[in-house]
Amino acid sequence: MREQLNNIKLEAEKRLNQAGSLAELESIRLQYLGKKGELTAVLRGMGQLTPEERPQIGQLANEVRSFIEKILEAKTKSLQEKERLSRLEKEAIDVTIPGKRRFIGKKHPLSIVMDEIKEVFIGLGYEIAEGPEVELDYYNFEALNIPPGHPARDSQDTFFINDDFLLRSQTSPVQIRVMEKKKPPIKIICPGRVYRSDAVDATHSPIFYQVEGLVVDRGVTMGDLIGTLQLFARSLFGEDTRIRLRPHHFQFTEPSAEVDVSCWSCGGKGCRMCKDEGWIEILGAGMVHPNVLRICGIDPKEYSGFAFGLGVERTAMGKFNIDDMRLLYENDMRFLRQF
Ligand code: DAH
């Protein structure tokens, strides 16, 4: 029995020293000290010993037990420490690694211009109106004094969904939608997307942006329109900007005009930008046609109004000196970061 105990001691010591994990230690502990363990088995057999042997073997067994326990304890501590260190190592953060750079987005040049336009008109007490991009033929053409078959439709050929629905070719239908709902005084602008079946080139796109304006009240005159546009042009292109109205024809205004601003590049002397004209066209405008007021239930004898429609791309291209409209839609970051 003495020999057995010594063997247990040697063997347990060896195995404990080789153990590489806490789980392994636990299984070794059970193997020797557990209820069904080897040392426990030896102690159980002590009944067969002589009374002289018993205390000696008992003492030896206790020594072996406390020997194993001591190693177990020491080994547990060192393995715990080792596991802690390896966990720390795994969780370690290298604060010297350069961070991931996040790029802050920028406003698209069209949004910059649209926001500036909104700012000017909100400052003048205008409200922002909206209308659908999928529009009824009635609002896009008919109610704007452009009946079916009228040649004025040709210049705004768009995408038809069926006979009644189309993608709006201008923001002017919003004028009708506003006047149907609201009685004068009316002062709105409507920035929005419009569609035409145009081929893409440096100055055309099948999708583009307009800002529509409408003012209806008692006694609104052409002078109000000119004053408003003058102020608008100065806010957007600088204090020295002048405007010029050229007679034109739109079905929904009478009289109508195309409006130019003095060239923002040369100030009016003539340069490449304005093709030596000194002027650049930016919008169409006029006094709201009596037929249009009437169709919306507004009496043209009592009320009058002016309206205008501005091309946002053209304005942005002028303001930022962009020579090809396609650049505005390609989403090339090298281009967009410049604004
Ligand atoms: N809707 C016209 C176009 O797209 C622009 C326009 C002209 C709008 C005169 C107006 C206006 O409100 O009065 O060509």
Short mmCIF file of C-alpha atoms and ligand atoms in Angstrom, two decimals:
data_model
loop_
_atom_site.label_atom_id
_atom_site.label_comp_id
_atom_site.label_asym_id
_atom_site.label_seq_id
_atom_site.Cartn_x
_atom_site.Cartn_y
_atom_site.Cartn_z
CA MET A 1 0.00 0.00 0.00
CA ARG A 2 2.87 2.27 0.77
CA GLU A 3 4.23 1.60 -2.68
CA GLN A 4 0.81 2.28 -4.19
CA LEU A 5 0.66 5.65 -2.45
CA ASN A 6 4.15 6.57 -3.61
CA ASN A 7 3.22 5.67 -7.16
CA ILE A 8 0.10 7.82 -6.97
CA LYS A 9 2.20 10.69 -5.69
CA LEU A 10 4.79 10.40 -8.47
CA GLU A 11 2.28 9.86 -11.21
CA ALA A 12 -0.03 12.67 -10.11
CA GLU A 13 2.89 15.06 -9.84
CA LYS A 14 4.05 14.21 -13.34
CA ARG A 15 0.61 14.56 -14.86
CA LEU A 16 -0.12 17.80 -13.06
CA ASN A 17 3.12 19.31 -14.27
CA GLN A 18 2.30 18.42 -17.83
CA ALA A 19 -1.27 19.73 -17.71
CA GLY A 20 -1.88 22.61 -20.13
CA SER A 21 -5.36 23.80 -19.20
CA LEU A 22 -7.66 24.30 -16.23
CA ALA A 23 -10.03 21.67 -17.62
CA GLU A 24 -7.22 19.15 -17.67
CA LEU A 25 -6.34 19.97 -14.05
CA GLU A 26 -9.90 19.33 -13.00
CA SER A 27 -9.96 15.92 -14.64
CA ILE A 28 -6.67 15.01 -12.93
CA ARG A 29 -8.08 16.13 -9.58
CA LEU A 30 -11.10 13.90 -10.05
CA GLN A 31 -8.91 10.99 -11.09
CA TYR A 32 -6.95 11.05 -7.83
CA LEU A 33 -8.92 12.92 -5.21
CA GLY A 34 -12.49 12.54 -6.43
CA LYS A 35 -15.03 10.25 -4.75
CA LYS A 36 -14.11 7.48 -7.13
CA GLY A 37 -10.49 8.61 -7.30
CA GLU A 38 -7.41 6.48 -6.85
CA LEU A 39 -6.32 7.95 -3.50
CA THR A 40 -9.84 7.62 -2.13
CA ALA A 41 -9.81 3.95 -3.18
CA VAL A 42 -6.60 3.37 -1.25
CA LEU A 43 -8.01 5.01 1.88
CA ARG A 44 -11.06 2.80 1.64
CA GLY A 45 -8.85 -0.28 1.77
CA MET A 46 -7.26 0.82 5.07
CA GLY A 47 -9.64 -1.44 7.02
CA GLN A 48 -7.57 -4.44 6.06
CA LEU A 49 -4.41 -3.03 7.65
CA THR A 50 -3.01 -4.01 11.00
CA PRO A 51 -3.49 -1.52 13.83
CA GLU A 52 0.23 -0.65 13.71
CA GLU A 53 0.26 -0.02 10.00
CA ARG A 54 -2.91 1.98 9.96
CA PRO A 55 -1.67 5.30 11.43
CA GLN A 56 1.50 5.18 9.35
CA ILE A 57 -0.32 4.58 6.11
CA GLY A 58 -2.95 7.11 7.16
CA GLN A 59 -0.30 9.71 7.68
CA LEU A 60 1.36 8.90 4.36
CA ALA A 61 -2.00 9.09 2.57
CA ASN A 62 -2.63 12.51 4.09
CA GLU A 63 0.78 13.68 3.01
CA VAL A 64 0.16 12.47 -0.53
CA ARG A 65 -3.21 14.21 -0.56
CA SER A 66 -1.84 17.52 0.64
CA PHE A 67 1.10 17.17 -1.70
CA ILE A 68 -1.25 16.75 -4.67
CA GLU A 69 -3.48 19.57 -3.44
CA LYS A 70 -0.57 21.92 -3.14
CA ILE A 71 0.65 21.26 -6.67
CA LEU A 72 -2.91 21.50 -7.89
CA GLU A 73 -3.33 24.88 -6.27
CA ALA A 74 -0.06 26.25 -7.58
CA LYS A 75 -0.71 24.89 -11.03
CA THR A 76 -4.26 26.28 -11.09
CA LYS A 77 -2.94 29.73 -10.21
CA SER A 78 -0.28 29.69 -12.88
CA LEU A 79 -2.66 28.41 -15.55
CA GLN A 80 -5.27 31.02 -14.61
CA GLU A 81 -2.64 33.69 -14.95
CA LYS A 82 -1.54 32.29 -18.28
CA GLU A 83 -5.09 32.24 -19.62
CA ARG A 84 -5.65 35.78 -18.40
CA LEU A 85 -2.52 36.98 -20.15
CA SER A 86 -3.39 35.30 -23.43
CA ARG A 87 -6.90 36.78 -23.27
CA LEU A 88 -5.44 40.23 -22.68
CA GLU A 89 -3.12 39.74 -25.58
CA LYS A 90 -6.00 38.79 -27.84
CA GLU A 91 -8.02 41.80 -26.72
CA ALA A 92 -5.12 44.21 -26.97
CA ILE A 93 -5.77 47.40 -28.96
CA ASP A 94 -2.94 48.94 -30.89
CA VAL A 95 -3.60 52.62 -30.39
CA THR A 96 -0.89 53.51 -32.86
CA ILE A 97 -2.73 52.00 -35.89
CA PRO A 98 -3.94 54.88 -38.06
CA GLY A 99 -7.75 55.28 -37.91
CA LYS A 100 -10.13 54.56 -40.78
CA ARG A 101 -10.89 57.86 -42.44
CA ARG A 102 -14.51 58.70 -42.97
CA PHE A 103 -15.26 61.06 -45.79
CA ILE A 104 -17.87 63.66 -45.10
CA GLY A 105 -20.37 63.98 -47.93
CA LYS A 106 -20.92 67.21 -49.80
CA LYS A 107 -23.92 68.86 -51.35
CA HIS A 108 -24.38 68.23 -55.04
CA PRO A 109 -23.93 71.42 -57.12
CA LEU A 110 -27.59 71.20 -58.19
CA SER A 111 -28.65 71.04 -54.55
CA ILE A 112 -26.41 73.99 -53.69
CA VAL A 113 -28.06 76.10 -56.38
CA MET A 114 -31.57 74.91 -55.52
CA ASP A 115 -31.04 75.66 -51.84
CA GLU A 116 -29.77 79.16 -52.69
CA ILE A 117 -32.80 79.80 -54.88
CA LYS A 118 -35.14 78.58 -52.13
CA GLU A 119 -33.37 80.80 -49.62
CA VAL A 120 -33.90 83.93 -51.75
CA PHE A 121 -37.60 83.29 -52.30
CA ILE A 122 -38.34 82.14 -48.76
CA GLY A 123 -36.78 85.45 -47.73
CA LEU A 124 -39.37 87.16 -49.96
CA GLY A 125 -42.23 85.32 -48.24
CA TYR A 126 -42.78 82.56 -50.81
CA GLU A 127 -43.91 79.09 -49.81
CA ILE A 128 -42.52 75.86 -51.28
CA ALA A 129 -45.08 73.85 -53.27
CA GLU A 130 -44.80 70.34 -54.63
CA GLY A 131 -46.47 68.31 -57.32
CA PRO A 132 -46.22 64.79 -58.75
CA GLU A 133 -43.61 63.84 -61.35
CA VAL A 134 -46.08 61.42 -62.91
CA GLU A 135 -48.63 63.97 -64.00
CA LEU A 136 -51.93 64.12 -65.82
CA ASP A 137 -51.89 65.45 -69.38
CA TYR A 138 -54.55 67.86 -68.12
CA TYR A 139 -52.23 69.62 -65.66
CA ASN A 140 -49.06 69.43 -67.75
CA PHE A 141 -50.68 70.81 -70.93
CA GLU A 142 -54.43 71.37 -71.12
CA ALA A 143 -54.98 73.52 -68.07
CA LEU A 144 -51.90 75.53 -69.09
CA ASN A 145 -53.74 76.58 -72.22
CA ILE A 146 -52.08 73.92 -74.41
CA PRO A 147 -54.96 71.84 -75.86
CA PRO A 148 -54.43 68.41 -77.50
CA GLY A 149 -52.83 68.75 -80.91
CA HIS A 150 -51.46 72.24 -80.22
CA PRO A 151 -47.99 72.76 -81.76
CA ALA A 152 -46.66 74.09 -78.44
CA ARG A 153 -46.62 70.45 -77.29
CA ASP A 154 -43.90 69.59 -79.79
CA SER A 155 -41.21 71.54 -77.96
CA GLN A 156 -41.89 69.55 -74.79
CA ASP A 157 -42.13 65.98 -76.05
CA THR A 158 -42.10 63.75 -72.99
CA PHE A 159 -42.65 60.18 -71.85
CA PHE A 160 -46.27 59.08 -71.85
CA ILE A 161 -47.51 56.36 -69.52
CA ASN A 162 -50.84 56.18 -71.35
CA ASP A 163 -53.11 58.72 -73.04
CA ASP A 164 -53.80 60.54 -69.78
CA PHE A 165 -50.60 60.17 -67.76
CA LEU A 166 -47.10 61.37 -68.57
CA LEU A 167 -43.84 62.33 -66.87
CA ARG A 168 -44.20 66.08 -66.38
CA SER A 169 -42.20 68.06 -68.92
CA GLN A 170 -42.18 71.21 -66.78
CA THR A 171 -42.94 72.31 -63.23
CA SER A 172 -45.70 74.63 -64.51
CA PRO A 173 -48.50 72.08 -63.76
CA VAL A 174 -47.86 72.83 -60.09
CA GLN A 175 -49.22 76.34 -60.76
CA ILE A 176 -52.57 74.79 -61.63
CA ARG A 177 -52.55 72.40 -58.67
CA VAL A 178 -51.84 75.30 -56.29
CA MET A 179 -54.45 77.63 -57.79
CA GLU A 180 -57.10 74.89 -57.68
CA LYS A 181 -56.61 74.49 -53.94
CA LYS A 182 -55.75 77.95 -52.73
CA LYS A 183 -57.27 81.31 -53.43
CA PRO A 184 -55.10 84.44 -53.81
CA PRO A 185 -52.90 85.83 -52.44
CA ILE A 186 -50.59 83.09 -53.74
CA LYS A 187 -46.79 83.20 -53.60
CA ILE A 188 -45.05 79.92 -54.24
CA ILE A 189 -42.00 78.39 -55.80
CA CYS A 190 -41.74 74.76 -56.81
CA PRO A 191 -38.34 73.16 -57.30
CA GLY A 192 -38.55 69.78 -58.97
CA ARG A 193 -37.55 67.20 -61.52
CA VAL A 194 -38.93 67.26 -65.05
CA TYR A 195 -38.64 64.97 -68.09
CA ARG A 196 -38.33 65.31 -71.83
CA SER A 197 -37.50 62.81 -74.54
CA ASP A 198 -34.28 64.61 -75.45
CA ALA A 199 -31.05 62.86 -76.36
CA VAL A 200 -28.18 63.35 -73.92
CA ASP A 201 -25.51 65.86 -74.89
CA ALA A 202 -23.49 68.64 -73.24
CA THR A 203 -26.58 70.83 -72.76
CA HIS A 204 -29.48 68.33 -72.75
CA SER A 205 -30.68 65.54 -70.52
CA PRO A 206 -33.98 63.61 -70.47
CA ILE A 207 -34.22 64.37 -66.75
CA PHE A 208 -33.47 67.81 -65.39
CA TYR A 209 -34.54 70.32 -62.76
CA GLN A 210 -36.64 73.45 -62.83
CA VAL A 211 -37.81 75.96 -60.28
CA GLU A 212 -41.27 77.32 -60.96
CA GLY A 213 -42.55 80.54 -59.43
CA LEU A 214 -46.10 81.89 -59.17
CA VAL A 215 -47.54 85.02 -57.63
CA VAL A 216 -51.26 85.84 -57.86
CA ASP A 217 -52.97 88.71 -56.10
CA ARG A 218 -54.89 91.88 -56.76
CA GLY A 219 -52.92 94.37 -58.84
CA VAL A 220 -49.84 92.26 -59.60
CA THR A 221 -47.97 93.82 -62.55
CA MET A 222 -45.10 93.18 -64.92
CA GLY A 223 -43.15 95.67 -62.77
CA ASP A 224 -43.47 93.27 -59.82
CA LEU A 225 -42.15 90.45 -61.99
CA ILE A 226 -39.16 92.47 -63.17
CA GLY A 227 -38.34 93.71 -59.67
CA THR A 228 -38.52 90.18 -58.28
CA LEU A 229 -36.30 88.73 -60.98
CA GLN A 230 -33.83 91.59 -60.63
CA LEU A 231 -33.48 90.94 -56.92
CA PHE A 232 -33.22 87.22 -57.49
CA ALA A 233 -30.47 87.58 -60.13
CA ARG A 234 -28.45 89.86 -57.87
CA SER A 235 -28.70 87.49 -54.92
CA LEU A 236 -27.58 84.54 -57.00
CA PHE A 237 -25.01 86.02 -59.34
CA GLY A 238 -23.78 89.12 -57.53
CA GLU A 239 -24.80 92.74 -56.91
CA ASP A 240 -23.73 94.05 -60.33
CA THR A 241 -25.92 91.62 -62.26
CA ARG A 242 -28.47 93.14 -64.64
CA ILE A 243 -31.42 91.41 -66.29
CA ARG A 244 -32.96 91.77 -69.72
CA LEU A 245 -36.37 90.65 -70.94
CA ARG A 246 -36.86 89.56 -74.54
CA PRO A 247 -40.40 89.16 -75.91
CA HIS A 248 -41.29 85.51 -76.29
CA HIS A 249 -44.31 83.24 -76.44
CA PHE A 250 -45.57 80.82 -73.84
CA GLN A 251 -49.13 79.49 -73.96
CA PHE A 252 -49.77 80.09 -70.27
CA THR A 253 -48.48 83.66 -70.00
CA GLU A 254 -49.40 86.87 -71.80
CA PRO A 255 -47.23 88.81 -72.31
CA SER A 256 -44.32 86.39 -72.12
CA ALA A 257 -40.59 86.92 -72.01
CA GLU A 258 -37.32 85.09 -71.96
CA VAL A 259 -35.07 86.51 -69.30
CA ASP A 260 -31.30 86.91 -69.61
CA VAL A 261 -28.80 87.93 -66.95
CA SER A 262 -25.64 89.87 -67.69
CA CYS A 263 -22.79 87.38 -68.08
CA TRP A 264 -21.37 86.39 -64.67
CA SER A 265 -18.03 85.74 -66.28
CA CYS A 266 -17.35 88.99 -68.17
CA GLY A 267 -19.98 91.26 -66.68
CA GLY A 268 -21.54 91.88 -70.10
CA LYS A 269 -18.54 92.72 -72.27
CA GLY A 270 -18.70 89.44 -74.18
CA CYS A 271 -16.60 86.32 -73.59
CA ARG A 272 -16.46 82.60 -74.33
CA MET A 273 -18.94 81.86 -71.55
CA CYS A 274 -21.69 84.03 -73.07
CA LYS A 275 -20.58 83.36 -76.65
CA ASP A 276 -19.74 87.08 -76.98
CA GLU A 277 -23.35 88.00 -76.24
CA GLY A 278 -22.77 89.57 -72.85
CA TRP A 279 -26.07 87.95 -71.75
CA ILE A 280 -27.06 84.46 -70.70
CA GLU A 281 -30.64 83.16 -70.79
CA ILE A 282 -31.77 81.61 -67.51
CA LEU A 283 -35.55 81.55 -67.42
CA GLY A 284 -38.94 82.02 -69.02
CA ALA A 285 -41.56 84.25 -67.45
CA GLY A 286 -44.68 86.29 -68.02
CA MET A 287 -48.06 87.44 -66.72
CA VAL A 288 -50.39 84.51 -66.03
CA HIS A 289 -52.77 84.07 -68.99
CA PRO A 290 -56.41 84.94 -68.17
CA ASN A 291 -57.49 81.54 -69.51
CA VAL A 292 -55.26 79.84 -66.94
CA LEU A 293 -56.67 81.89 -64.06
CA ARG A 294 -60.20 81.22 -65.26
CA ILE A 295 -59.70 77.47 -65.53
CA CYS A 296 -58.63 77.47 -61.87
CA GLY A 297 -61.70 79.41 -60.81
CA ILE A 298 -59.87 82.71 -60.30
CA ASP A 299 -61.50 85.78 -61.85
CA PRO A 300 -58.97 87.50 -64.14
CA LYS A 301 -60.86 90.77 -63.78
CA GLU A 302 -60.17 90.78 -60.07
CA TYR A 303 -56.77 89.11 -59.91
CA SER A 304 -53.58 89.06 -61.91
CA GLY A 305 -50.31 87.23 -61.51
CA PHE A 306 -46.86 86.52 -62.81
CA ALA A 307 -45.03 83.26 -63.25
CA PHE A 308 -41.55 82.14 -64.12
CA GLY A 309 -39.68 78.91 -64.75
CA LEU A 310 -35.97 78.54 -64.33
CA GLY A 311 -33.54 75.85 -65.47
CA VAL A 312 -31.48 74.70 -62.49
CA GLU A 313 -28.77 72.90 -64.50
CA ARG A 314 -28.15 75.92 -66.66
CA THR A 315 -27.90 78.14 -63.59
CA ALA A 316 -25.53 75.75 -61.81
CA MET A 317 -23.38 75.38 -64.92
CA GLY A 318 -23.11 79.15 -65.14
CA LYS A 319 -22.44 79.70 -61.48
CA PHE A 320 -19.73 77.01 -61.27
CA ASN A 321 -18.35 77.30 -64.79
CA ILE A 322 -19.32 73.74 -65.76
CA ASP A 323 -19.18 73.19 -69.50
CA ASP A 324 -20.90 69.80 -69.81
CA MET A 325 -24.26 68.95 -68.24
CA ARG A 326 -23.41 65.23 -68.14
CA LEU A 327 -20.90 65.89 -65.36
CA LEU A 328 -23.84 66.73 -63.09
CA TYR A 329 -25.27 63.22 -63.37
CA GLU A 330 -22.24 60.96 -63.47
CA ASN A 331 -21.57 61.01 -59.72
CA ASP A 332 -17.82 61.13 -60.24
CA MET A 333 -16.39 62.06 -56.84
CA ARG A 334 -13.43 63.83 -58.43
CA PHE A 335 -15.92 66.23 -59.99
CA LEU A 336 -18.32 66.52 -57.05
CA ARG A 337 -15.62 67.21 -54.44
CA GLN A 338 -14.84 70.52 -56.08
CA PHE A 339 -17.96 72.31 -54.88
N1 DAH B 1 -42.47 75.88 -68.30
C1 DAH B 1 -41.62 76.60 -69.22
C2 DAH B 1 -40.63 75.63 -69.86
O1 DAH B 1 -40.39 74.59 -69.32
C3 DAH B 1 -40.89 77.69 -68.53
C4 DAH B 1 -41.78 78.78 -68.09
C5 DAH B 1 -42.02 79.86 -68.91
C6 DAH B 1 -42.42 78.74 -66.86
C7 DAH B 1 -42.84 80.90 -68.54
C8 DAH B 1 -43.28 79.76 -66.49
C9 DAH B 1 -43.46 80.84 -67.33
O2 DAH B 1 -43.91 79.75 -65.31
O3 DAH B 1 -44.28 81.85 -66.93
O4 DAH B 1 -40.11 75.93 -70.90
#
